mmCIF file of C-alpha atoms in Angstrom:
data_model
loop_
_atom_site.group_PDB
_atom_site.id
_atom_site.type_symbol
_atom_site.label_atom_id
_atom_site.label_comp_id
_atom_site.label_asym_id
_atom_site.label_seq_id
_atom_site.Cartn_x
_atom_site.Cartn_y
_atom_site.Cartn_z
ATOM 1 C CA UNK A 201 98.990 68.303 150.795
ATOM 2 C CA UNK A 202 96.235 66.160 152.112
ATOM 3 C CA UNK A 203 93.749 67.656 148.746
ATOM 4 C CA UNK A 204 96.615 67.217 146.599
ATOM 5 C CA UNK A 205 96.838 63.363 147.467
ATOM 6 C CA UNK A 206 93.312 62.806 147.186
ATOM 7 C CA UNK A 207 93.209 64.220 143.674
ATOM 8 C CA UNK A 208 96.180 62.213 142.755
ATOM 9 C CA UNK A 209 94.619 58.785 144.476
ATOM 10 C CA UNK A 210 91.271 59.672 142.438
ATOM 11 C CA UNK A 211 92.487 60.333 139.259
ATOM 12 C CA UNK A 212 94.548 57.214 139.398
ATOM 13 C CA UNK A 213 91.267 54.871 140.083
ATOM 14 C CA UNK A 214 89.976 57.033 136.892
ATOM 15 C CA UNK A 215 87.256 58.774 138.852
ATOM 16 C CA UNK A 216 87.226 61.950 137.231
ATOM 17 C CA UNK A 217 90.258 61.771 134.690
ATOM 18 C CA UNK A 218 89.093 60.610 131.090
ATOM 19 C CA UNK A 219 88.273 56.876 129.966
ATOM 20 C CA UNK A 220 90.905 55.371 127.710
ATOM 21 C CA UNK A 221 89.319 54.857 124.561
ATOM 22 C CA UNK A 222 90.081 51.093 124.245
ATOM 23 C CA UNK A 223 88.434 50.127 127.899
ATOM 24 C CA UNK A 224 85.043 51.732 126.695
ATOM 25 C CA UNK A 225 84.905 49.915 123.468
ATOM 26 C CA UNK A 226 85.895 46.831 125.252
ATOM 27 C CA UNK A 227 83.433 47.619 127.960
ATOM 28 C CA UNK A 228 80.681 48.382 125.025
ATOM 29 C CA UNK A 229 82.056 45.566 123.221
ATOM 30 C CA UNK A 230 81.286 43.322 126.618
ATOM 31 C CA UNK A 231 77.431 45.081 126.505
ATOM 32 C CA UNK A 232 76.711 44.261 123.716
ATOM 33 C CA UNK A 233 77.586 40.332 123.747
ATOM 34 C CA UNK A 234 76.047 40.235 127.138
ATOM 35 C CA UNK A 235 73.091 41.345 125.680
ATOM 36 C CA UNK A 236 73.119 38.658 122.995
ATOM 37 C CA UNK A 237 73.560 35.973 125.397
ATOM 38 C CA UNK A 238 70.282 36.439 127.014
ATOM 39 C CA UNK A 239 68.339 36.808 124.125
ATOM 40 C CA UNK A 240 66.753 33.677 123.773
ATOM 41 C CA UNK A 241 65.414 34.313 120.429
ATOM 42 C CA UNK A 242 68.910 34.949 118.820
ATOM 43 C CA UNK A 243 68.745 31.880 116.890
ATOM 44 C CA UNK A 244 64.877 32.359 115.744
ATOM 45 C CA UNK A 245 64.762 35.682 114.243
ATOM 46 C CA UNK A 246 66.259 36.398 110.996
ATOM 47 C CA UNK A 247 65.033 33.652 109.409
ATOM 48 C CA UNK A 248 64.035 35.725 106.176
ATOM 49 C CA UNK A 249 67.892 37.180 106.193
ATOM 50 C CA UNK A 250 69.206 34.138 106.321
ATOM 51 C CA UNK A 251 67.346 33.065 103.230
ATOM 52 C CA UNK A 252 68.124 35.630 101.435
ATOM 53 C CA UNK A 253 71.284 35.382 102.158
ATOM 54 C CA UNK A 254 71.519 31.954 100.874
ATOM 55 C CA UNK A 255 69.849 32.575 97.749
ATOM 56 C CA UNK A 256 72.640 35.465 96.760
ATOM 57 C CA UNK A 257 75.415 32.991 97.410
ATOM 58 C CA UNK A 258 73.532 30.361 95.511
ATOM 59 C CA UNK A 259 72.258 32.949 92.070
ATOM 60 C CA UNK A 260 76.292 33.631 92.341
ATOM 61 C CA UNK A 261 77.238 29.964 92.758
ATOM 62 C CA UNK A 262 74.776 28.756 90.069
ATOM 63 C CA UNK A 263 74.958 31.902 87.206
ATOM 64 C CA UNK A 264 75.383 29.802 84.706
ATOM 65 C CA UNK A 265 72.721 27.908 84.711
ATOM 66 C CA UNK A 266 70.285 31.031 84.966
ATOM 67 C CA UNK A 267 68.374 30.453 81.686
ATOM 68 C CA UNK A 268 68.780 32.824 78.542
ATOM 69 C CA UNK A 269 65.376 31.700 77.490
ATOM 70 C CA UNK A 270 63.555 33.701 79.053
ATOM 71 C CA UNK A 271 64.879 37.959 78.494
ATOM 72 C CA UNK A 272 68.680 36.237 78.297
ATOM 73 C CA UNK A 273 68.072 36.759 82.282
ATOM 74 C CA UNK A 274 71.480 34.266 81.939
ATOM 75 C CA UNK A 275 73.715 36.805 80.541
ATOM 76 C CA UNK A 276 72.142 39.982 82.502
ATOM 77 C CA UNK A 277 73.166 38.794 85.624
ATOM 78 C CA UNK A 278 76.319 37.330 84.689
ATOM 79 C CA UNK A 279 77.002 41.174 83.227
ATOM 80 C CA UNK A 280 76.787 42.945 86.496
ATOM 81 C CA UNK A 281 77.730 39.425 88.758
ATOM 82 C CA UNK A 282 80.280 41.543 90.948
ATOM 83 C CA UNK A 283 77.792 44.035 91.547
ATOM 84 C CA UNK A 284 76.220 41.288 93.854
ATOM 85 C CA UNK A 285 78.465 41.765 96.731
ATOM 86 C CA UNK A 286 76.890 45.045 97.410
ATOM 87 C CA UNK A 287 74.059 43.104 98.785
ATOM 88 C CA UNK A 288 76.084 41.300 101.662
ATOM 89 C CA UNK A 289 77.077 44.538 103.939
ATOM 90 C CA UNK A 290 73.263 45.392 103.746
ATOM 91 C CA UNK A 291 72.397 41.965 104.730
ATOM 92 C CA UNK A 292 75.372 41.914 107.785
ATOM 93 C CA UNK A 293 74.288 45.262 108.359
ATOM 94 C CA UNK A 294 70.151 43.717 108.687
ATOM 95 C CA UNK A 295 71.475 40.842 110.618
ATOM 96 C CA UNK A 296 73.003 43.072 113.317
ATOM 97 C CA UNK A 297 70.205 45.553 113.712
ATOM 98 C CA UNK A 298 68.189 42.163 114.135
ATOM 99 C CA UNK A 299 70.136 40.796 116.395
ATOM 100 C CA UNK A 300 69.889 37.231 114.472
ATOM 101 C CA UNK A 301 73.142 35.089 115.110
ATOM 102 C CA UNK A 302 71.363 32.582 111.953
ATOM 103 C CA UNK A 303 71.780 35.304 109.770
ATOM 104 C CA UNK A 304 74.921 36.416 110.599
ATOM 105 C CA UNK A 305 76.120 32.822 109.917
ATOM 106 C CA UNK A 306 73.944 32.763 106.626
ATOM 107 C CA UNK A 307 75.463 35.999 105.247
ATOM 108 C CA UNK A 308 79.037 34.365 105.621
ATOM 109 C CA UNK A 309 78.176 32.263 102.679
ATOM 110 C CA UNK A 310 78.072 34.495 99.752
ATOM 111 C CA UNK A 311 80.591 36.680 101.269
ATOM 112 C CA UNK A 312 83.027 33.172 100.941
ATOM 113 C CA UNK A 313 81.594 32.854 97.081
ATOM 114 C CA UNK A 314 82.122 36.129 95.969
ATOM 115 C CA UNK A 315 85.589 36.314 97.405
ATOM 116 C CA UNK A 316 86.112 33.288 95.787
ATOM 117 C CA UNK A 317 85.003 34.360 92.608
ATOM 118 C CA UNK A 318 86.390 38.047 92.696
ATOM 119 C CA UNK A 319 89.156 37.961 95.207
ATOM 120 C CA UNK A 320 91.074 37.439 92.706
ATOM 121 C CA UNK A 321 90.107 40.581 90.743
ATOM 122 C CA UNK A 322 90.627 42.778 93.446
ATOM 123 C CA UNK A 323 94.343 42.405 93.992
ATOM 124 C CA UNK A 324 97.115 44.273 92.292
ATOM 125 C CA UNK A 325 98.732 41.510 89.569
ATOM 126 C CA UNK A 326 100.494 43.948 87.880
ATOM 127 C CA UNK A 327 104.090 43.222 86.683
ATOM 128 C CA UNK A 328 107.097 45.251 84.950
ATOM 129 C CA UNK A 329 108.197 44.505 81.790
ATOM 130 C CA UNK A 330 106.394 43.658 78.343
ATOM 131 C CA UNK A 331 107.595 44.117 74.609
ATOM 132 C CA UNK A 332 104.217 45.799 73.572
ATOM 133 C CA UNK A 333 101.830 47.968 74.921
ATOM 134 C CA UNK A 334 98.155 48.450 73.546
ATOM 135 C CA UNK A 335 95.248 50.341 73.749
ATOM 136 C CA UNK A 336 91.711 50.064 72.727
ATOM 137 C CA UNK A 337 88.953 53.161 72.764
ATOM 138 C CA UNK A 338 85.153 53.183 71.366
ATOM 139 C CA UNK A 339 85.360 57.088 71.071
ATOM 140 C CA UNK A 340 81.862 57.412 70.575
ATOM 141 C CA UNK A 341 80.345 58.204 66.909
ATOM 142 C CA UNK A 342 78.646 61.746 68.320
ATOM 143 C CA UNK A 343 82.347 62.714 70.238
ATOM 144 C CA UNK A 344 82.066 66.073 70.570
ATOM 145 C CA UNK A 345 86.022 66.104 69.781
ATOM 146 C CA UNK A 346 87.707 63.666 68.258
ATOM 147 C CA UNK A 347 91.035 65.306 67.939
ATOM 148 C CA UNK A 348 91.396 65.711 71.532
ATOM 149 C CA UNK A 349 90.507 62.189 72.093
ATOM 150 C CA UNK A 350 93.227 61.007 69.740
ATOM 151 C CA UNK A 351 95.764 63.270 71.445
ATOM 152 C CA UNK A 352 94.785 61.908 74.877
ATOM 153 C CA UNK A 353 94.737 58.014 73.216
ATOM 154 C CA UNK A 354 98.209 58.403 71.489
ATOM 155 C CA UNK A 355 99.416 60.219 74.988
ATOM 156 C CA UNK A 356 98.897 56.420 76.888
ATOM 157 C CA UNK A 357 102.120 55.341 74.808
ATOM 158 C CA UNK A 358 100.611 52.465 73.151
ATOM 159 C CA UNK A 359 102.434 50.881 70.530
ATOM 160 C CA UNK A 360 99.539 49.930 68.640
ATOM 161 C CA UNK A 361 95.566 51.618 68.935
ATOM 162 C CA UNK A 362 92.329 50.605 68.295
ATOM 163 C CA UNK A 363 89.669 52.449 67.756
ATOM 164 C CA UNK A 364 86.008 51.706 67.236
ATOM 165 C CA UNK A 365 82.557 53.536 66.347
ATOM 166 C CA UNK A 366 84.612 55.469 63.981
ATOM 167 C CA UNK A 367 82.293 57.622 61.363
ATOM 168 C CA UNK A 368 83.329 58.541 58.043
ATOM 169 C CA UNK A 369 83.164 62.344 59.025
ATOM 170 C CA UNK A 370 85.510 61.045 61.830
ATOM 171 C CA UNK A 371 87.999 59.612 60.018
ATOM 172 C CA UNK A 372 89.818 62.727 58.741
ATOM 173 C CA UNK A 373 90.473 64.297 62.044
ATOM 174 C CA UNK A 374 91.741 60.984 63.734
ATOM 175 C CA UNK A 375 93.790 60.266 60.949
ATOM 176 C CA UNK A 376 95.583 64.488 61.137
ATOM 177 C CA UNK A 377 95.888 63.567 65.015
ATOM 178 C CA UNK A 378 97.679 60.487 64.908
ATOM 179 C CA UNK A 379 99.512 59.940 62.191
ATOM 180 C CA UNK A 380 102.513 61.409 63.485
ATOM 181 C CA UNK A 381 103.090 59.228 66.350
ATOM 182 C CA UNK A 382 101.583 55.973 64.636
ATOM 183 C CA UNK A 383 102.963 55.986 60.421
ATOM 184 C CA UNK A 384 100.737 52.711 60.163
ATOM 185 C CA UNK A 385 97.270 52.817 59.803
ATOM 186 C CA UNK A 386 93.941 50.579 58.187
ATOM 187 C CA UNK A 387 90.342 51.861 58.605
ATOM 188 C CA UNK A 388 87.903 48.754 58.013
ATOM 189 C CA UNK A 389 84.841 50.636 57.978
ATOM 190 C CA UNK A 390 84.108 51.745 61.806
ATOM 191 C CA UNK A 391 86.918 50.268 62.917
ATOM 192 C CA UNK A 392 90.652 50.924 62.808
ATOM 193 C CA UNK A 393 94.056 50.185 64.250
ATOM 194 C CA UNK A 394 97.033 52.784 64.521
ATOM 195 C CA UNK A 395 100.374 51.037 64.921
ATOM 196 C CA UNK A 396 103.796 52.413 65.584
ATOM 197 C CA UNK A 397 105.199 49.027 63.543
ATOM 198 C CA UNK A 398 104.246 47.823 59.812
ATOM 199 C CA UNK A 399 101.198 46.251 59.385
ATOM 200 C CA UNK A 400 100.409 43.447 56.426
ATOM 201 C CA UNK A 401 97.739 41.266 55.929
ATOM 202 C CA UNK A 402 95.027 43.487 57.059
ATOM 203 C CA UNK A 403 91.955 42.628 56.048
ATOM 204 C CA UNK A 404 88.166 43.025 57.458
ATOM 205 C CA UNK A 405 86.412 40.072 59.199
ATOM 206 C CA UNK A 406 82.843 38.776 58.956
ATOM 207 C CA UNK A 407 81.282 39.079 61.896
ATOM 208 C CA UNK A 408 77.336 38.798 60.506
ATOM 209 C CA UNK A 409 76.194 42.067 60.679
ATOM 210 C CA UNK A 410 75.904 43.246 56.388
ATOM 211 C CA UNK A 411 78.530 46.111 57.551
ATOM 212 C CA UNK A 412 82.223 46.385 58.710
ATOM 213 C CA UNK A 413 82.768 46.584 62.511
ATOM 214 C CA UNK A 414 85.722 43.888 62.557
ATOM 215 C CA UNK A 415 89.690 43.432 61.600
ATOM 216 C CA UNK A 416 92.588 41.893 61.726
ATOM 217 C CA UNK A 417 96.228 42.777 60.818
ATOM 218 C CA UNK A 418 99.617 41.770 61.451
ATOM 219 C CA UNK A 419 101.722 43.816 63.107
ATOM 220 C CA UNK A 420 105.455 43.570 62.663
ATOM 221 C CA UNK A 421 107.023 44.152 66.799
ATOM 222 C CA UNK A 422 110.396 44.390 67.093
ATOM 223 C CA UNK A 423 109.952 40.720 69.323
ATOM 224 C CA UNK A 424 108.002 39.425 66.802
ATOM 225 C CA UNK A 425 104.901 39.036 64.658
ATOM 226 C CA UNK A 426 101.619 39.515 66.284
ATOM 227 C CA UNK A 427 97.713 39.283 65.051
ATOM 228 C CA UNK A 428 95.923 42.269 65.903
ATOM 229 C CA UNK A 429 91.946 41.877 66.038
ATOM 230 C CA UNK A 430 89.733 45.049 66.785
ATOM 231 C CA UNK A 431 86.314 44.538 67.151
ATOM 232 C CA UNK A 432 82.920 46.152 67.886
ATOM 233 C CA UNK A 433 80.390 43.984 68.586
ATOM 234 C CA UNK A 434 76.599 45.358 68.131
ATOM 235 C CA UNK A 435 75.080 46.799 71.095
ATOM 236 C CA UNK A 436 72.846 44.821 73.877
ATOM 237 C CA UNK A 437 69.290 46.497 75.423
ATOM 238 C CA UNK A 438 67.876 46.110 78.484
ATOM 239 C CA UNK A 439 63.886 46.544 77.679
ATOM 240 C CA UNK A 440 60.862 45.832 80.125
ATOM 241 C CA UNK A 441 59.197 44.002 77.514
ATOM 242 C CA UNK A 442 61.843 41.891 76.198
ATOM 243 C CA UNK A 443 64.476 41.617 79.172
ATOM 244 C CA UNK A 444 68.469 41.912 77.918
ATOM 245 C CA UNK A 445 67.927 41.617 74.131
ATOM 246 C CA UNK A 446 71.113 40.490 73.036
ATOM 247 C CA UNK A 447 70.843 38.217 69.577
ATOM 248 C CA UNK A 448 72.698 39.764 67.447
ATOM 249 C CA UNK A 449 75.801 40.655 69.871
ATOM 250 C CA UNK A 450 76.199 36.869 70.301
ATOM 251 C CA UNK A 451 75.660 35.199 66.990
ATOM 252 C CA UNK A 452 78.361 38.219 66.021
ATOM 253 C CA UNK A 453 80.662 36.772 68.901
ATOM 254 C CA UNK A 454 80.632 32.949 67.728
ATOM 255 C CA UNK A 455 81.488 34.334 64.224
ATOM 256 C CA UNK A 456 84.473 36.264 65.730
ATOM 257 C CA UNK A 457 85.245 34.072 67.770
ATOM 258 C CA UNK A 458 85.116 31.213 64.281
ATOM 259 C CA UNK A 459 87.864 34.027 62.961
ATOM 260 C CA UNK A 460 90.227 34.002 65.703
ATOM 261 C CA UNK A 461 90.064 29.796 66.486
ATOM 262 C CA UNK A 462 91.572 30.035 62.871
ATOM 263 C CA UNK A 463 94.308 32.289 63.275
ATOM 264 C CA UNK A 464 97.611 30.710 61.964
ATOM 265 C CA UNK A 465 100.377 32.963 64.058
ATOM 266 C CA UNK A 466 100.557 32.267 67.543
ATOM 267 C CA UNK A 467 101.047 35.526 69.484
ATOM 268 C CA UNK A 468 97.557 37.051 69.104
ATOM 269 C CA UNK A 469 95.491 40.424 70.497
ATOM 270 C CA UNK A 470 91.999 41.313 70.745
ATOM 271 C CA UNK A 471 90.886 44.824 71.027
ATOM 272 C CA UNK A 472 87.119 46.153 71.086
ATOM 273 C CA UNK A 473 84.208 46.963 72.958
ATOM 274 C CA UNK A 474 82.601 43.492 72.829
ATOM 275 C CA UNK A 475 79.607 44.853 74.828
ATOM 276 C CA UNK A 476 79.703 41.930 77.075
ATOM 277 C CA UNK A 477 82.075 41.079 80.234
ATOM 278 C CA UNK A 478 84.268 38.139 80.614
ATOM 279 C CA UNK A 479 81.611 36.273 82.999
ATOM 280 C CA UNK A 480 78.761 36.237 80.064
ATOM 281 C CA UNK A 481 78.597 32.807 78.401
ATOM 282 C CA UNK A 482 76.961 34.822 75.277
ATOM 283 C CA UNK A 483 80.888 35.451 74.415
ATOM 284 C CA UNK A 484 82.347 31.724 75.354
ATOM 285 C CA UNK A 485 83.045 31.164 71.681
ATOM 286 C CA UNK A 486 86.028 34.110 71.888
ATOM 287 C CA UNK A 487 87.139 33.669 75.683
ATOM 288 C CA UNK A 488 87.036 29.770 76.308
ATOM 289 C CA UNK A 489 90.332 30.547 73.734
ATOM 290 C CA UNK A 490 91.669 34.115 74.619
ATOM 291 C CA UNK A 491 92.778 35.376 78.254
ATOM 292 C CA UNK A 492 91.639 38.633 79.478
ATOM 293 C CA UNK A 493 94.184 41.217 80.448
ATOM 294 C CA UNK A 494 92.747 42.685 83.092
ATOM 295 C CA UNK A 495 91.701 39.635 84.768
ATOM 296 C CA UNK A 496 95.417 38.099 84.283
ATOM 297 C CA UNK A 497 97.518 41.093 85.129
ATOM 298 C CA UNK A 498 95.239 44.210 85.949
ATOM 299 C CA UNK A 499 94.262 46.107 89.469
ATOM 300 C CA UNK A 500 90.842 45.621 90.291
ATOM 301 C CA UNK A 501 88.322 44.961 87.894
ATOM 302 C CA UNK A 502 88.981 47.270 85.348
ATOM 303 C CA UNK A 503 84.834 48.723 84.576
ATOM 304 C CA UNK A 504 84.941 50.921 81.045
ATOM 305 C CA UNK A 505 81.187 51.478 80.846
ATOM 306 C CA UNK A 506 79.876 54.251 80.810
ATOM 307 C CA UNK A 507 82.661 56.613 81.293
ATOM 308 C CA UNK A 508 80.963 58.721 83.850
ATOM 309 C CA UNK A 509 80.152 56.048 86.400
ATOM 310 C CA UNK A 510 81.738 52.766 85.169
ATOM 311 C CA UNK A 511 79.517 49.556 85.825
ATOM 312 C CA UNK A 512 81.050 46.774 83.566
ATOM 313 C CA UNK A 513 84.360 46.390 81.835
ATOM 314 C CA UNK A 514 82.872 45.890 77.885
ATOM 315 C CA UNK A 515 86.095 46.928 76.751
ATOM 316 C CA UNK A 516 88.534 44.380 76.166
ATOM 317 C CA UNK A 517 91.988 43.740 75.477
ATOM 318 C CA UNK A 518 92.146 39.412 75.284
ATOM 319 C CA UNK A 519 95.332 37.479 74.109
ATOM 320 C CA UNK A 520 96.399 34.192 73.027
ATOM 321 C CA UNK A 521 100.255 33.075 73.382
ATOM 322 C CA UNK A 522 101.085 36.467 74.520
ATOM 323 C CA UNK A 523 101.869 36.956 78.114
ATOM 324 C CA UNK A 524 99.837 39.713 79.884
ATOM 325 C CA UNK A 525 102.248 41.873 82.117
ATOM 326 C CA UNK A 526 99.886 44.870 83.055
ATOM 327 C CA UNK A 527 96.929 46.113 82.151
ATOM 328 C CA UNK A 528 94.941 49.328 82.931
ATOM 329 C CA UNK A 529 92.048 51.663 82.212
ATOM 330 C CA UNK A 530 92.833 55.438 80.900
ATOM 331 C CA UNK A 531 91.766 58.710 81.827
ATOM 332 C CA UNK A 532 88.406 59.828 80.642
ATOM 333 C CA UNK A 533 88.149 61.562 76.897
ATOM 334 C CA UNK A 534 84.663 63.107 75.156
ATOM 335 C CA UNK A 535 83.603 59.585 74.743
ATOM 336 C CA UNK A 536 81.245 57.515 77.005
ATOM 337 C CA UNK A 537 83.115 54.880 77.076
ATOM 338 C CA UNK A 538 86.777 54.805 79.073
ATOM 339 C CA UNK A 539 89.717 53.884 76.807
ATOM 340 C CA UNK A 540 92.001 50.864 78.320
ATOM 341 C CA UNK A 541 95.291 49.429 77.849
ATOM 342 C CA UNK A 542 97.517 46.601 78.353
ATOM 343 C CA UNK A 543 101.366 45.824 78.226
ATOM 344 C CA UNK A 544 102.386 42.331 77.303
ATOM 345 C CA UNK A 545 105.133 40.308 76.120
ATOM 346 C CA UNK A 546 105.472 38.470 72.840
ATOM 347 C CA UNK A 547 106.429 34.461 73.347
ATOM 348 C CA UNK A 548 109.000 33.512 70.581
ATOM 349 C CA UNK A 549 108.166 30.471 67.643
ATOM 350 C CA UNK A 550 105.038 33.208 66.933
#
């Protein structure tokens, strides 16, 4: 009796039963600050974090006035800007194993800037309803199989499809695979549009390239009239020599972006792989006047590019006067780029 109350007395004081888990992280916890405390160099070390750490929050801060001038350095960065915040849990990660409370207070400022800039992004705006839903897809001129592609496209539901880097050979064989679920169709040389609705006043747009890789049409929704644009905007490099060579893809933006500032009807859609994100200020001329759906009414950000390990969201779906409900990126098809889509609603007096 006497062994059995001495057991029960010593496990009670926890001298040989098991340590709850949350007194030995506390206890740990208590360690590890006491240890801080009497480090009187706490406040000197980490001075190089801490600058670092400062400089991220200020390139993201200050992006736009990163100079194009030299490689378009500008419109690189602003391309991969979210990418950025992959830098701050290495630095808080640094700034613990150094034991630096400065850097730990430095790092704090580009972790506020990026949330401010992408906090946004990251949270679930998505909404029900919407009159029209679209869809946009580069399917890639060497797709292994374009009827497959189509069929997984037309499978989304959209009411109206894009499609761009379409080759002549192509054509055919999207054409078989879609025409049964979308009776209206235009091909403007590598680009077309597949709509469920009639479509008038289709026509190709000059986007300064000698060759056809831009449209419009009007699509006749049940809600209402709506300009469709589909775009594909020449391609960007990222060379050694020359830095992000870009030229082209932006004297091709202000021209479409000339087109759409023109537009009589209201309700209006963009669709294409504009090889360039929402941040670059190579594409201001088309969104300073079009909202992005993704940014509006998406989850997350959205990345298209490339298909097998998207990095940047290049394709877009933009509108002006419609209101974005949801938006959304599709499964992956033979093409390296993911197809996306958007549902939005058509404002009336379009």
């Amino acid at each position: 009796m006497a062994q059995q109350q001495a057991y029960m007395t010593e496990t009670a004081d926890g001298g040989s039963g098991p340590e709850p888990r949350g007194d030995r992280l506390r206890r740990l916890f208590g360690r590890f600050l006491g240890d801080w405390r009497g480090d009187r160099q706490i406040w000197r070390r980490g001075i190089f974090v801490a600058a670092c750490a400062v400089m991220l929050a200020v390139i993201m801060v200050l992006h736009s006035r990163i100079p194009n001038t030299i490689g378009n350095l500008g419109s690189l960065v602003e391309t991969f800007l979210p990418w950025l915040g992959l830098f701050i849990p290495v630095l808080l990660l640094v700034a613990v194993v150094r034991r630096s409370a400065t850097a730990l207070i430095a790092v704090l400022l580009p972790a506020v800037v990026w949330l401010n800039l992408f906090g946004g992004q990251v949270s679930d705006k998505t909404a029900a309803g919407g009159d029209l839903t679209v869809a946009t897809h580069n399917v890639n001129a060497d797709n292994p199989d374009p009827a497959g592609t189509a069929r997984d496209v037309a499978a989304s539901g959209a009411d109206v499809v894009a499609l761009e880097e379409l080759t002549a050979g192509a054509v055919p064989t999207y054409e078989r695979a879609l025409d049964s679920t979308y009776p209206y169709h235009s091909v403007q040389g590598t680009v077309g549009v597949w709509s469920k609705y009639p479509l008038t006043g289709v026509r190709a747009v000059d986007i300064d390239l000698g060759w056809t890789r831009a449209m419009r049409a009007t699509v006749t929704a049940p809600a209402g009239q709506v300009a469709v644009y589909v775009a594909h905007l020449p391609s960007v490099r990222v060379k050694m020599e020359a830095g992000f060579t870009a030229r082209q893809r932006d004297r091709s933006a202000d021209f479409l972006g000339e087109a759409i500032a023109h537009e009589p009807l209201k309700n209006v859609v963009l669709l294409g792989d504009l090889n360039g994100t929402m941040n670059d200020r190579a594409l201001n001329a088309v969104t300073s006047q079009m909202r992005s759906t993704q940014g509006a009414a998406g989850n997350g950000f959205g990345f298209s590019w490339p298909a097998s390990f998207p990095m940047a969201r290049i394709d877009q779906i933009m509108v002006r006067g419609l209101k974005p409900e949801s938006s959304w990126t599709l499964p992956q098809t033979a093409s390296d780029h993911l197809p996306v889509a958007a549902r939005v609603s058509v404002t009336t007096g379009g």
